[in-house]
Amino acid sequence: MRVLLINSNLKDDALAAPPIGMCYVATATAVAGHEVRVLDLCFKQRIRHELEKAIIGFSPQIIGVSLRNLDNANLLRPVSYLPSALNIVQMIRELTVAPLVLGGSGASLDPKGVLDFLQGDYVIVSDGEKSFVELLGALHRHEPPVNIPGVGMRYQGKFHLTPPQLTSFPVGNPRLGTWIDLSPYEKMGSSYTVQTKRGCRLQCIYCTYNQVLEGNHLRLRSPVEVVDEIEEAFYKFNPETFEFVDSVFNDPMGHCQEILEEIVRRPWKARFTAMGVSPKKLDTQFLHLMQRAGFDSFMISPESASETMLTNYQKGFSKEDLHRAAEAINKFSFPVFWYFLVGGPGETSRTLQETLEFIGRHLTRKKSPPYNLAHFFLGVRIYPGTKLWQIALDEGFIHQRCNPLMPLWYLSRELDLDVTMRQLYQASCRWPEIALGSVERFFPLSKLLGISGKIFSIPKPYWQHLPAVNRLLIKLGLLPLFQPAGVPARLRQSLRLQMSCQKSTGPASPPTLSIENF
Ligand code: B12
């Protein structure tokens, strides 16, 4: 069959992410003998024109649309990506009658809601490779695809989903660089992305990784196969950096170490980064191995440095583990991006203070670049299927019949929001390493880096320069200009809206919710 896969993620700033998931699906579909084309809409100015070019010449028999994000999961600066995805789907519908299949993490998080809202024909939950290829087979044979694992659809007037079966890692090498043009991503500071495993063993109460996204059963790729993929891409595409996009990069530690050792054994030298590094067992020996393999930065998500909050979030490591990891990290010169969450169950100004003290003690020691960056998200996004969903139901943050397509938030009632904002603001005036979620409104400016970064050889990743910018703003007394005003009142208002909105709107009517307005 002729299959067109379209990336609907238009986020083209410093966080631009190549659509690796869609490339996995493209490779699996091509391996199964179909004729596959890929259209990456990110960085494209004329979306309709691109769609016309791709659809009119090729006449696809099936269209797959990748939906990575529902929203930006940022309560301080909320943005929904659903209206732009809807716009793309509507343009596709005007150009072709080919069945439309939705997939990607956004689609997996709320398959029914996404299928209804975007008016797709089918939705794939979790891994796409096997389910999508089986769906194509069924459609080709004119059979109803009702029993294919991972496939959701409207059937006999109702939404029908066969639960996904995540048993093995379906295709090894997604051949990212052969399906899409990586150069605009690289310009923005992004990397050639690689996945070494699927599944997450952690049980963080707010997280979806071990649920619909990847499941909690680990599926590991062979270290040699992973490094072969990197080697092939290194010689073919010569990317500036490779980035591991596993949910947790260093769990299981043994598998991760084998990959790093395999990299060290190869004759070439590449640069690496990773998100999702866990502080557990992050010692100087492991960091040294990362350095030898070519790592020059990474992201770590402790979420809090308070023992109470680490326990409440069920992070699977202790405050002591975290302090040990920070001390080990400080012996190296990597810039490290630290993610913190404020406002989970049990958060108080005292627990937040403990996190800020940790930052003051460990993350602000460097007197010259590269600096650490401590990024704070306020509020915890509530997803269906997580323990936080149940907690939020019990505590009245959400209602049984709420619509998961709307960003739903948990924000500890033990926090006095005025005090919280003051705490965060004062800390950010004192330590330029701190960035609050509201900084996201300046991300579009990062496109300037894409233009000037090469000319002035600004080192990547670009986020490492944010503390230097903050330092300058603090010195010039300009930081207050960049702080959003009236946040506590705004947050109280959106939480009130969240609760009232859910009570009046049942699951039967999600598309009527005003997603554009939040
Ligand atoms: C790595 C990562 C990042 C990195 C990306 C680095 C990079 N250079 O790519 C960084 C830290 C930059 C990042 C940033 C953000 N991220 Co992020 N990120 C992830 C993470 C952990 C892995 C994504 C990944 O690459 N997976 C590997 C691929 C292979 O999996 P996949 O994309 O799911 O693809 C499979 C299926 O979904 C399906 N599939 C995919 N496409 C298609 C298409 C079709 C047609 C079909 C049938 C199937 C299909 O098949 C694929 C193969 O099996 C996920 C969580 C997770 N475990 O999925 C969050 C996640 C995707 N991120 C999320 C968010 C919110 C963001 C940000 C918006 C956060 C922010 N405010 O800054 C930004 C957005 C960036 C962007 N450009 O879109 C959310 C999205 C949920 C939501 N609320 O919308 C997730 C799900 C985490 C969560 N909260 O649960 N992220």
Coordinates of C-alpha atoms and ligand atoms in Angstrom, one line a residue:
M1 CA 0.0 0.0 0.0
R2 CA 1.1 3.6 -0.4
V3 CA 1.5 5.1 3.1
L4 CA 2.2 8.7 4.0
L5 CA 3.3 9.5 7.5
I6 CA 3.1 13.1 8.7
N7 CA 4.7 14.6 11.7
S8 CA 2.3 17.2 13.1
N9 CA 4.6 18.5 15.9
L10 CA 5.5 22.1 14.9
K11 CA 7.6 23.0 18.0
D12 CA 10.6 24.4 16.2
D13 CA 12.5 26.2 19.0
A14 CA 15.4 25.1 21.3
L15 CA 13.3 22.0 22.3
A16 CA 12.6 20.8 18.8
A17 CA 12.5 17.0 18.8
P18 CA 13.0 14.9 15.6
P19 CA 10.1 12.5 15.2
I20 CA 12.0 9.3 16.0
G21 CA 8.8 7.5 16.9
M22 CA 7.3 8.1 13.5
C23 CA 10.5 7.0 11.8
Y24 CA 10.3 3.7 13.7
V25 CA 6.9 3.2 12.2
A26 CA 8.1 4.3 8.8
T27 CA 10.9 1.7 8.9
A28 CA 8.6 -1.1 10.1
T29 CA 6.1 -0.3 7.4
A30 CA 8.7 -0.2 4.6
V31 CA 10.2 -3.5 5.9
A32 CA 6.7 -5.0 5.6
G33 CA 6.8 -4.2 1.9
H34 CA 4.7 -1.0 1.7
E35 CA 5.7 2.1 -0.2
V36 CA 6.3 4.7 2.5
R37 CA 6.8 8.5 2.4
V38 CA 7.4 10.8 5.3
L39 CA 6.4 14.4 5.7
D40 CA 7.9 16.3 8.6
L41 CA 5.9 19.5 9.0
C42 CA 8.2 20.9 11.8
F43 CA 10.1 24.0 10.5
K44 CA 7.8 24.2 7.5
Q45 CA 6.3 27.7 6.8
R46 CA 3.6 26.7 4.3
I47 CA 1.8 23.7 5.8
R48 CA -1.0 23.5 3.2
H49 CA 1.4 23.7 0.3
E50 CA 3.6 20.9 1.9
L51 CA 0.5 18.7 2.4
E52 CA -0.7 19.3 -1.2
K53 CA 2.8 18.4 -2.5
A54 CA 2.9 15.2 -0.5
I55 CA -0.6 14.0 -1.1
I56 CA -1.5 15.0 -4.6
G57 CA 1.6 13.5 -6.3
F58 CA 1.6 10.3 -4.2
S59 CA -2.1 9.5 -3.7
P60 CA -1.5 7.7 -0.4
Q61 CA -3.9 4.9 0.5
I62 CA -3.4 5.4 4.2
I63 CA -2.2 8.5 6.1
G64 CA -0.6 8.2 9.5
V65 CA -0.4 11.4 11.6
S66 CA 2.0 11.5 14.6
L67 CA 0.8 13.4 17.6
R68 CA 3.6 13.8 20.1
N69 CA 2.3 16.3 22.6
L70 CA -1.2 17.2 23.7
D71 CA 0.1 20.3 25.4
N72 CA 3.3 21.7 26.9
A73 CA 2.6 20.4 30.4
N74 CA 3.5 23.8 31.8
L75 CA 1.0 25.4 34.1
L76 CA 2.8 28.7 34.2
R77 CA 2.7 29.1 30.4
P78 CA 0.0 26.7 29.1
V79 CA -0.2 25.9 25.4
S80 CA -2.3 23.3 23.7
Y81 CA -1.0 21.6 20.5
L82 CA -4.4 20.2 19.6
P83 CA -5.7 23.1 17.6
S84 CA -2.7 23.1 15.3
A85 CA -3.0 19.3 14.9
L86 CA -6.7 19.6 14.1
N87 CA -5.9 22.2 11.5
I88 CA -3.5 19.8 9.9
V89 CA -5.9 16.9 10.0
Q90 CA -8.7 19.1 8.4
M91 CA -6.4 20.1 5.6
I92 CA -5.5 16.5 5.0
R93 CA -9.2 15.6 4.9
E94 CA -9.8 18.3 2.3
L95 CA -7.1 16.7 0.1
T96 CA -7.8 13.0 0.4
V97 CA -10.4 10.4 1.5
A98 CA -7.6 8.0 2.6
P99 CA -8.2 6.6 6.1
L100 CA -6.4 8.5 8.7
V101 CA -4.5 6.8 11.6
L102 CA -3.3 8.8 14.6
G103 CA -0.4 7.7 16.7
G104 CA 2.3 9.0 19.0
S105 CA 2.6 9.6 22.7
G106 CA -0.1 12.3 22.6
A107 CA -2.5 9.9 20.9
S108 CA -1.6 7.1 23.5
L109 CA -2.4 9.3 26.5
D110 CA -6.0 9.7 25.6
P111 CA -6.9 7.6 22.5
K112 CA -10.6 8.1 22.6
G113 CA -10.4 11.9 23.3
V114 CA -7.8 12.3 20.5
L115 CA -9.7 10.2 18.0
D116 CA -12.9 12.2 18.7
F117 CA -11.2 15.6 18.8
L118 CA -9.2 15.1 15.6
Q119 CA -11.8 13.0 13.9
G120 CA -9.4 10.3 12.9
D121 CA -10.4 6.8 11.7
Y122 CA -8.1 4.8 13.8
V123 CA -5.7 5.5 16.7
I124 CA -2.7 3.4 17.7
V125 CA -1.8 3.2 21.4
S126 CA 1.8 2.8 22.5
D127 CA 4.3 1.1 20.2
G128 CA 3.3 1.8 16.6
E129 CA 5.4 -0.6 14.6
K130 CA 3.5 -3.9 14.8
S131 CA 0.0 -2.5 15.3
F132 CA 0.2 -0.1 12.4
V133 CA 1.5 -2.8 10.0
E134 CA -1.2 -5.2 11.1
L135 CA -3.8 -2.5 10.7
L136 CA -2.5 -1.9 7.1
G137 CA -2.8 -5.7 6.4
A138 CA -6.4 -5.8 7.7
L139 CA -7.4 -2.7 5.7
H140 CA -5.8 -4.2 2.6
R141 CA -7.8 -7.4 3.1
H142 CA -11.0 -5.4 3.9
E143 CA -11.2 -7.0 7.3
P144 CA -12.4 -5.0 10.4
P145 CA -9.2 -4.4 12.5
V146 CA -11.1 -4.8 15.7
N147 CA -8.9 -7.4 17.3
I148 CA -5.5 -5.9 16.6
P149 CA -3.6 -5.1 19.8
G150 CA -3.1 -1.4 20.2
V151 CA -5.7 -0.3 17.7
G152 CA -8.6 1.9 18.7
M153 CA -11.5 2.9 16.5
R154 CA -15.2 3.7 16.5
Y155 CA -17.0 0.4 16.1
Q156 CA -20.7 -0.3 16.3
G157 CA -21.3 3.2 17.5
K158 CA -18.8 3.1 20.4
F159 CA -15.1 3.6 20.9
H160 CA -13.4 0.2 20.8
L161 CA -9.7 -0.3 21.8
T162 CA -7.9 -3.6 21.9
P163 CA -5.2 -3.2 24.6
P164 CA -1.6 -3.1 23.2
Q165 CA 0.7 -6.1 23.7
L166 CA 4.2 -4.9 24.3
T167 CA 6.3 -8.0 24.1
S168 CA 9.5 -7.2 22.2
F169 CA 11.4 -4.3 20.7
P170 CA 9.8 -4.5 17.2
V171 CA 12.4 -2.9 14.8
G172 CA 16.0 -2.1 15.7
N173 CA 17.2 0.8 13.8
P174 CA 14.6 3.5 12.9
R175 CA 16.9 5.0 10.3
L176 CA 16.0 8.5 11.5
G177 CA 18.4 10.3 9.2
T178 CA 17.1 8.6 6.1
W179 CA 13.5 9.6 6.7
I180 CA 13.9 13.2 7.7
D181 CA 16.1 16.2 7.2
L182 CA 17.9 16.7 10.6
S183 CA 19.7 19.9 9.7
P184 CA 17.0 22.3 10.9
Y185 CA 16.8 20.4 14.2
E186 CA 20.6 20.6 14.6
K187 CA 20.5 24.3 13.9
M188 CA 18.2 24.7 16.9
G189 CA 20.6 22.6 19.0
S190 CA 18.8 19.3 18.8
S191 CA 20.5 16.0 18.2
Y192 CA 20.3 12.7 16.3
T193 CA 18.1 10.8 18.7
V194 CA 18.6 7.1 19.7
Q195 CA 16.5 4.8 21.9
T196 CA 18.2 1.9 23.7
K197 CA 15.2 0.4 25.4
R198 CA 11.5 0.7 26.1
G199 CA 9.6 0.3 29.3
C200 CA 10.2 1.9 32.7
R201 CA 10.5 0.1 36.0
L202 CA 10.0 3.2 38.1
Q203 CA 6.7 3.9 39.8
C204 CA 6.6 7.7 40.0
I205 CA 3.0 8.5 40.9
Y206 CA 2.5 11.2 38.2
C207 CA 4.2 9.4 35.3
T208 CA 2.8 7.8 32.2
Y209 CA 6.0 6.1 31.0
N210 CA 5.3 2.9 32.8
Q211 CA 1.7 3.0 31.7
V212 CA 0.3 3.5 28.2
L213 CA 3.5 5.0 26.8
E214 CA 6.0 2.1 27.2
G215 CA 4.7 -0.2 30.0
N216 CA 6.7 -1.3 33.0
H217 CA 8.3 -4.3 31.4
L218 CA 11.8 -3.6 30.1
R219 CA 12.5 -4.3 26.5
L220 CA 16.3 -3.9 25.9
R221 CA 18.1 -3.5 22.6
S222 CA 21.4 -5.3 22.2
P223 CA 24.2 -2.8 23.0
V224 CA 26.0 -3.8 19.8
E225 CA 22.9 -3.1 17.8
V226 CA 22.4 0.3 19.4
V227 CA 26.0 1.3 18.8
D228 CA 25.9 0.0 15.2
E229 CA 23.0 2.4 14.7
I230 CA 25.0 5.2 16.1
E231 CA 28.1 4.3 14.0
E232 CA 26.0 4.1 10.8
A233 CA 24.5 7.5 11.5
F234 CA 27.9 8.9 12.5
Y235 CA 29.5 8.0 9.1
K236 CA 26.4 8.8 7.0
F237 CA 25.0 11.9 8.6
N238 CA 27.9 13.2 10.8
P239 CA 25.5 14.7 13.4
E240 CA 27.0 17.1 16.0
T241 CA 25.5 15.3 18.9
F242 CA 23.6 12.1 19.6
E243 CA 20.9 12.1 22.3
F244 CA 19.4 9.1 24.1
V245 CA 15.7 9.5 24.5
D246 CA 15.0 6.6 26.8
S247 CA 12.6 7.3 29.7
V248 CA 15.4 6.6 32.1
F249 CA 18.8 6.5 30.5
N250 CA 20.7 4.7 33.3
D251 CA 18.2 2.0 34.3
P252 CA 19.1 -0.8 34.2
M253 CA 22.6 0.4 34.9
G254 CA 24.3 -2.7 33.5
H255 CA 22.7 -2.3 30.1
C256 CA 23.6 1.3 30.0
Q257 CA 27.2 0.6 31.0
E258 CA 27.5 -2.0 28.2
I259 CA 26.3 0.5 25.6
L260 CA 28.8 3.2 26.9
E261 CA 31.7 0.6 26.9
E262 CA 30.8 -0.5 23.4
I263 CA 30.9 3.2 22.3
V264 CA 34.3 3.6 23.9
R265 CA 35.6 0.5 22.0
R266 CA 34.7 2.0 18.6
P267 CA 37.3 3.9 16.6
W268 CA 35.2 7.1 16.1
K269 CA 34.6 9.9 18.7
A270 CA 31.1 11.3 18.9
R271 CA 29.3 13.7 21.3
F272 CA 26.4 12.5 23.4
T273 CA 23.7 13.8 25.7
A274 CA 20.7 12.3 27.4
M275 CA 17.6 13.3 29.1
G276 CA 16.1 11.2 31.9
V277 CA 19.3 10.4 33.8
S278 CA 18.4 9.0 37.3
P279 CA 20.4 10.1 40.3
K280 CA 20.3 6.5 41.6
K281 CA 23.8 5.0 41.4
L282 CA 25.1 8.0 39.6
D283 CA 28.7 7.9 40.9
T284 CA 32.0 9.2 39.7
Q285 CA 32.8 5.9 38.1
F286 CA 29.7 6.0 35.9
L287 CA 30.1 9.7 35.1
H288 CA 33.7 9.0 34.1
L289 CA 32.4 6.3 31.7
M290 CA 29.9 8.8 30.3
Q291 CA 32.7 11.3 29.8
R292 CA 34.9 8.7 28.1
A293 CA 32.1 7.8 25.8
G294 CA 31.8 11.4 24.7
F295 CA 29.0 12.9 26.9
D296 CA 29.2 16.6 27.3
S297 CA 25.9 17.4 29.0
F298 CA 22.7 15.7 30.3
M299 CA 19.3 16.2 31.9
I300 CA 18.3 14.8 35.2
S301 CA 14.9 14.8 36.8
P302 CA 15.0 14.5 40.6
E303 CA 11.8 16.6 40.8
S304 CA 12.5 17.5 44.4
A305 CA 15.3 17.4 47.0
S306 CA 13.0 16.9 50.0
E307 CA 12.9 13.4 51.4
T308 CA 9.1 13.8 52.0
M309 CA 8.5 14.7 48.4
L310 CA 10.8 12.0 47.0
T311 CA 8.8 9.5 49.0
N312 CA 5.4 11.0 48.0
Y313 CA 6.4 11.0 44.4
Q314 CA 7.7 7.4 44.8
K315 CA 10.9 8.4 42.9
G316 CA 12.7 5.3 43.9
F317 CA 15.8 7.1 45.3
S318 CA 16.5 9.0 48.5
K319 CA 17.7 12.5 49.4
E320 CA 21.0 10.9 50.3
D321 CA 21.3 9.3 46.8
L322 CA 20.6 12.7 45.3
H323 CA 23.2 14.6 47.4
R324 CA 25.7 11.9 46.5
A325 CA 24.9 12.2 42.8
A326 CA 25.2 16.0 42.9
E327 CA 28.6 15.8 44.6
A328 CA 29.8 13.3 42.0
I329 CA 28.4 15.5 39.1
N330 CA 30.3 18.5 40.6
K331 CA 33.6 16.7 40.0
F332 CA 32.9 17.0 36.3
S333 CA 32.4 19.9 34.0
F334 CA 29.2 18.7 32.3
P335 CA 26.5 21.4 32.1
V336 CA 23.5 19.6 33.7
F337 CA 19.9 20.5 33.3
W338 CA 18.0 19.7 36.5
Y339 CA 14.2 19.3 36.4
F340 CA 12.2 20.1 39.6
L341 CA 8.4 20.0 40.2
V342 CA 6.7 22.1 42.7
G343 CA 3.3 21.2 44.2
G344 CA 2.9 17.5 44.3
P345 CA 1.0 15.8 47.1
G346 CA 2.4 17.0 50.5
E347 CA 4.4 19.9 49.1
T348 CA 4.7 22.7 51.6
S349 CA 6.9 25.9 51.6
R350 CA 9.2 23.9 53.9
T351 CA 9.7 21.0 51.4
L352 CA 10.2 23.6 48.6
Q353 CA 12.7 25.3 50.8
E354 CA 14.7 22.0 51.1
T355 CA 14.8 21.8 47.4
L356 CA 16.0 25.4 47.1
E357 CA 18.7 24.8 49.7
F358 CA 19.9 21.7 47.8
I359 CA 20.2 24.0 44.7
G360 CA 22.1 26.6 46.6
R361 CA 24.4 24.0 48.1
H362 CA 25.2 21.9 45.0
L363 CA 24.1 23.5 41.7
T364 CA 25.4 27.0 42.1
R365 CA 29.1 26.3 42.8
K366 CA 30.5 26.9 39.3
K367 CA 32.1 30.3 38.9
S368 CA 32.5 30.0 35.2
P369 CA 30.5 28.3 32.4
P370 CA 29.3 25.6 31.7
Y371 CA 26.7 26.2 34.4
N372 CA 24.0 23.9 35.8
L373 CA 20.4 24.9 35.1
A374 CA 17.7 24.2 37.6
H375 CA 14.3 24.3 35.9
F376 CA 11.1 24.5 37.9
F377 CA 7.6 23.4 36.7
L378 CA 4.9 24.6 39.1
G379 CA 2.0 22.1 39.4
V380 CA 1.9 18.5 38.4
R381 CA 0.1 17.4 35.3
I382 CA -2.5 14.7 36.0
Y383 CA -2.7 11.8 33.5
P384 CA -5.2 9.0 33.4
G385 CA -4.0 5.7 34.7
T386 CA -1.4 7.2 37.1
K387 CA -1.6 7.0 40.9
L388 CA -1.8 10.8 40.9
W389 CA -5.1 10.5 39.0
Q390 CA -6.6 8.6 41.8
I391 CA -5.1 10.9 44.5
A392 CA -6.5 13.9 42.5
L393 CA -9.9 12.3 42.3
D394 CA -9.9 11.5 46.1
E395 CA -8.8 15.1 46.9
G396 CA -11.3 16.7 44.5
F397 CA -8.9 18.2 42.0
I398 CA -10.6 16.3 39.2
H399 CA -13.9 14.6 38.7
Q400 CA -14.8 11.1 37.5
R401 CA -16.1 12.3 34.2
C402 CA -13.3 14.8 33.5
N403 CA -11.7 15.1 30.1
P404 CA -8.0 14.1 30.0
L405 CA -7.5 16.1 26.8
M406 CA -7.7 19.2 28.9
P407 CA -4.5 19.8 30.9
L408 CA -5.5 18.8 34.4
W409 CA -3.3 19.9 37.3
Y410 CA -2.5 18.9 40.9
L411 CA -1.2 21.7 43.1
S412 CA -0.8 20.9 46.8
R413 CA -3.3 22.8 48.9
E414 CA -0.7 23.0 51.6
L415 CA 1.2 25.5 49.5
D416 CA 0.4 29.2 50.0
L417 CA 0.8 30.3 46.4
D418 CA 1.9 33.8 47.3
V419 CA 4.6 32.5 49.5
T420 CA 5.6 29.9 46.9
M421 CA 6.0 32.5 44.2
R422 CA 8.0 34.7 46.5
Q423 CA 10.2 31.8 47.5
L424 CA 10.9 30.9 43.8
Y425 CA 11.3 34.5 42.8
Q426 CA 13.8 35.3 45.6
A427 CA 15.8 32.2 44.8
S428 CA 15.9 33.0 41.1
C429 CA 17.2 36.5 42.0
R430 CA 19.9 35.0 44.1
W431 CA 20.9 32.1 41.8
P432 CA 20.9 32.7 38.1
E433 CA 21.0 28.9 37.6
I434 CA 17.3 28.9 38.4
A435 CA 14.7 29.1 35.5
L436 CA 11.0 29.1 36.1
G437 CA 8.5 27.4 33.7
S438 CA 7.4 30.8 32.5
V439 CA 10.7 31.2 30.7
E440 CA 9.1 29.0 28.0
R441 CA 7.4 32.2 26.6
F442 CA 10.9 33.3 25.5
F443 CA 11.7 30.0 23.7
P444 CA 10.8 31.3 20.3
L445 CA 13.7 33.7 20.7
S446 CA 16.0 30.7 20.7
K447 CA 15.4 30.7 16.9
L448 CA 17.9 33.6 16.8
L449 CA 20.5 31.1 18.2
G450 CA 19.7 28.8 15.3
I451 CA 20.8 31.7 13.0
S452 CA 23.7 33.1 15.0
G453 CA 24.9 29.9 16.8
K454 CA 27.0 28.7 14.0
I455 CA 28.5 32.1 13.0
F456 CA 29.6 32.8 16.6
S457 CA 30.2 29.1 17.5
I458 CA 28.0 29.2 20.5
P459 CA 28.5 25.9 22.4
K460 CA 25.6 23.5 22.5
P461 CA 23.3 22.6 24.2
Y462 CA 22.0 26.2 24.1
W463 CA 20.2 25.9 27.5
Q464 CA 23.6 26.0 29.2
H465 CA 23.7 29.8 28.4
L466 CA 20.5 30.6 30.3
P467 CA 22.3 31.1 33.6
A468 CA 24.7 33.6 32.0
V469 CA 21.7 35.5 30.6
N470 CA 20.0 35.5 34.0
R471 CA 23.2 36.6 35.7
L472 CA 23.3 39.6 33.4
L473 CA 19.6 40.4 34.0
I474 CA 20.1 40.2 37.7
K475 CA 23.2 42.5 37.5
L476 CA 21.3 45.1 35.4
G477 CA 18.3 44.8 37.8
L478 CA 16.1 43.7 34.8
L479 CA 15.0 40.3 36.1
P480 CA 11.7 41.5 37.5
L481 CA 10.7 42.5 33.9
F482 CA 10.8 38.9 32.9
Q483 CA 8.7 37.6 35.8
P484 CA 5.1 37.0 35.0
A485 CA 2.7 39.0 37.2
G486 CA -0.3 37.9 39.1
V487 CA 0.6 34.2 39.0
P488 CA -1.1 33.1 42.2
A489 CA -4.5 34.6 41.3
R490 CA -4.2 33.1 37.8
L491 CA -3.4 29.7 39.1
R492 CA -6.3 29.7 41.6
Q493 CA -8.6 30.8 38.8
S494 CA -7.4 28.0 36.4
L495 CA -7.8 25.3 39.2
R496 CA -11.3 26.6 39.9
L497 CA -12.1 26.4 36.2
Q498 CA -10.6 22.9 36.0
M499 CA -13.0 21.7 38.7
S500 CA -16.1 23.5 37.5
C501 CA -15.5 22.6 33.9
Q502 CA -15.3 18.9 34.6
K503 CA -18.5 18.7 36.5
S504 CA -20.5 20.2 33.6
T505 CA -18.8 18.3 30.8
G506 CA -18.9 14.6 30.5
P507 CA -16.8 12.4 28.3
A508 CA -19.4 12.5 25.6
S509 CA -18.5 16.0 24.6
P510 CA -14.7 16.6 24.8
P511 CA -14.5 18.4 21.4
T512 CA -16.7 21.2 22.7
L513 CA -14.2 22.2 25.4
S514 CA -12.5 25.3 24.5
I515 CA -9.0 23.9 24.2
E516 CA -7.8 27.0 22.4
N517 CA -8.5 29.2 25.3
F518 CA -6.3 27.9 28.1
Ligands
B12_1 C1 12.9 12.4 25.3 C2 11.7 13.3 25.6 C3 11.9 14.7 25.5 C4 13.2 15.4 25.1 C5 13.3 15.3 23.6 C6 14.7 15.2 23.1 C7 14.8 15.1 21.6 N1 15.8 15.7 21.0 O1 14.0 14.4 21.0 C8 13.0 16.8 25.6 C9 13.6 16.9 27.1 C10 13.7 17.9 24.8 C11 11.5 16.9 25.7 C12 10.8 18.0 25.6 C13 9.4 18.1 25.6 N2 8.6 17.1 26.0 CO1 9.1 15.3 26.2 N3 9.5 13.5 26.3 C14 10.5 12.7 26.0 C15 10.2 11.2 26.2 C16 10.8 10.8 27.5 C17 10.6 10.3 25.1 C18 10.1 10.7 23.7 C19 10.8 9.8 22.7 O2 11.6 10.2 21.9 N4 10.3 8.5 22.7 C20 10.8 7.5 21.8 C21 9.9 7.2 20.6 C22 10.4 6.0 19.8 O3 8.6 6.9 21.1 P1 7.3 7.6 20.6 O4 7.6 8.9 20.1 O5 6.2 7.4 21.6 O6 6.9 6.7 19.3 C23 6.2 5.4 19.4 C24 4.7 5.5 19.5 O7 4.2 6.7 20.1 C25 4.2 5.4 18.1 N5 4.1 6.5 17.2 C26 4.8 7.6 17.2 N6 4.4 8.3 16.1 C27 3.5 7.6 15.4 C28 2.8 7.9 14.2 C29 1.9 7.0 13.8 C30 1.1 7.3 12.5 C31 1.7 5.8 14.5 C32 0.7 4.8 14.0 C33 2.4 5.5 15.7 C34 3.3 6.4 16.1 O8 5.1 4.4 17.6 C35 6.4 4.8 18.0 C36 7.3 3.6 18.0 O9 6.8 2.6 18.8 C37 8.6 11.3 26.3 C38 8.0 10.3 27.3 C39 8.0 8.9 26.7 N7 8.5 7.9 27.4 O10 7.5 8.7 25.6 C40 8.3 12.7 26.8 C41 7.0 13.4 26.3 C42 6.8 13.0 24.9 N8 7.3 14.8 26.4 C43 6.3 15.5 26.8 C44 6.3 16.9 26.9 C45 5.1 17.6 27.5 C46 7.4 17.7 26.4 C47 7.5 19.2 26.3 C48 6.3 19.9 25.7 C49 7.9 19.7 27.7 C50 8.1 21.2 27.8 N9 7.2 22.0 28.1 O11 9.2 21.6 27.6 C51 8.7 19.4 25.3 C52 8.3 19.3 23.9 C53 9.4 19.1 22.9 C54 8.9 18.9 21.5 N10 9.7 19.4 20.5 O12 7.9 18.4 21.2 C55 5.1 14.6 27.2 C56 3.9 14.8 26.2 C57 2.6 14.6 26.9 C58 1.7 15.8 26.8 N11 1.3 16.3 27.9 O13 1.4 16.3 25.7 C59 5.7 13.2 27.2 C60 4.9 12.1 26.8 C61 6.1 13.0 28.7 C62 5.0 13.0 29.7 N12 4.7 14.1 30.3 O14 4.3 12.0 29.8 N13 11.0 15.6 25.8

